[in-house]
Amino acid sequence: MRDSGYTIQDMAERCGMTAHTLRYYERVGLIQPVSRARNGHRRYSEADEAWLHFLHCMRATNMPIRAMQRYAELRELGDSTSLERRKILEDHRAAIASQIKDLEQAHAMLTHKIANYKKIEQRTRIGGPLAEEAVNCRLATAG
Amino acid sequence: MRDSGYTIQDMAERCGMTAHTLRYYERVGLIQPVSRARNGHRRYSEADEAWLHFLHCMRATNMPIRAMQRYAELRELGDSTSLERRKILEDHRAAIASQIKDLEQAHAMLTHKIANYKKIEQRTRIGGPLAEEAVNCRLATAG
DNA sequence: CCTTGACTTTGAGCACGCTCGAAGTTGTAC
DNA sequence: GTACAACTTCGAGCGTGCTCAAAGTCAAGG
């Protein structure tokens, strides 16, 4: 049974999701009902793939399903919803920027803390005094 | 009733969590049993605050509770666990780096897509032809 | 013919991380 | 003395986002 298009498994692999997730996304309206082969099996198009990649990318950056549903809904409604859709994207971009900021801070903090651990391990190896508290309790402001 | 130290509410505010969450963290072993005032109310120390800030920071960057529990456990076990603790931090730092990468990619993609929306809105306003597909279906590689 | 395997639907279940409700105790203010 | 607010414990409940189980259909291969 061919009927042109990707099977659900193919698409799952291509998009880094499971077949379960693809059906779920369809169920909750993130993707319009997918076309079917004669035997009733789903057949995904290239356009579906692009859209699913987009969804995957938004999810991977913590956009809530709710927001994605709203976006999908507006998309179905056509051109007149362009402004609202853009706003959703802009909001999410802002959310991403904020996440990046938090992550970068944490990254720097961990780098400090890890350096501290290394120092301590060094000292421990040569039998020096321990200063674990500096690592554990001061959020790595310690030198 | 004083008995020196922060109340659970104070600490919740200082750490950007709720009192509920503080009790929960204690329950699941993320923080050692907190000292009590004579009336049985919790009193948090400065050391508790630093540790809670650290926990908050790790959670905010998506470290699973499980990993935090492991780290806390090792910390209780003392100096000999230094290497394993460092490994946990290094793993999490790597996870953070990977998250940042994804977020930056998504950010760039959204910037493209948003620019596209603006273009389309411009054209629509002056009565030009619509090209929404470029925005919706090509993950913003479209010009 | 019969097995195998990929699909289908529906609804239930799960992991995570809180979040809340109920019932009780204290300490302070009026 | 009595109202009120802030805490206590315990266990249950919840929102999110999947994830899976059951029962069935279909097509191809041996």
PDB file of C-alpha atoms in Angstrom, chain A residues 5 16 23 27 76 115 120 127:
ATOM      1  CA  GLY A   5       3.582  10.276   1.489  1.00  0.00           C
ATOM      2  CA  GLY A  16      12.366  13.264  16.322  1.00  0.00           C
ATOM      3  CA  ARG A  23      -1.282  10.915  16.781  1.00  0.00           C
ATOM      4  CA  ARG A  27      -5.892  14.573  18.321  1.00  0.00           C
ATOM      5  CA  GLU A  76      -6.213  27.707   9.967  1.00  0.00           C
ATOM      6  CA  ALA A 115      36.694  24.764  39.250  1.00  0.00           C
ATOM      7  CA  ILE A 120      39.598  20.931  46.523  1.00  0.00           C
ATOM      8  CA  GLY A 127      46.698  16.119  52.021  1.00  0.00           C
TER       9      GLY A 127
END
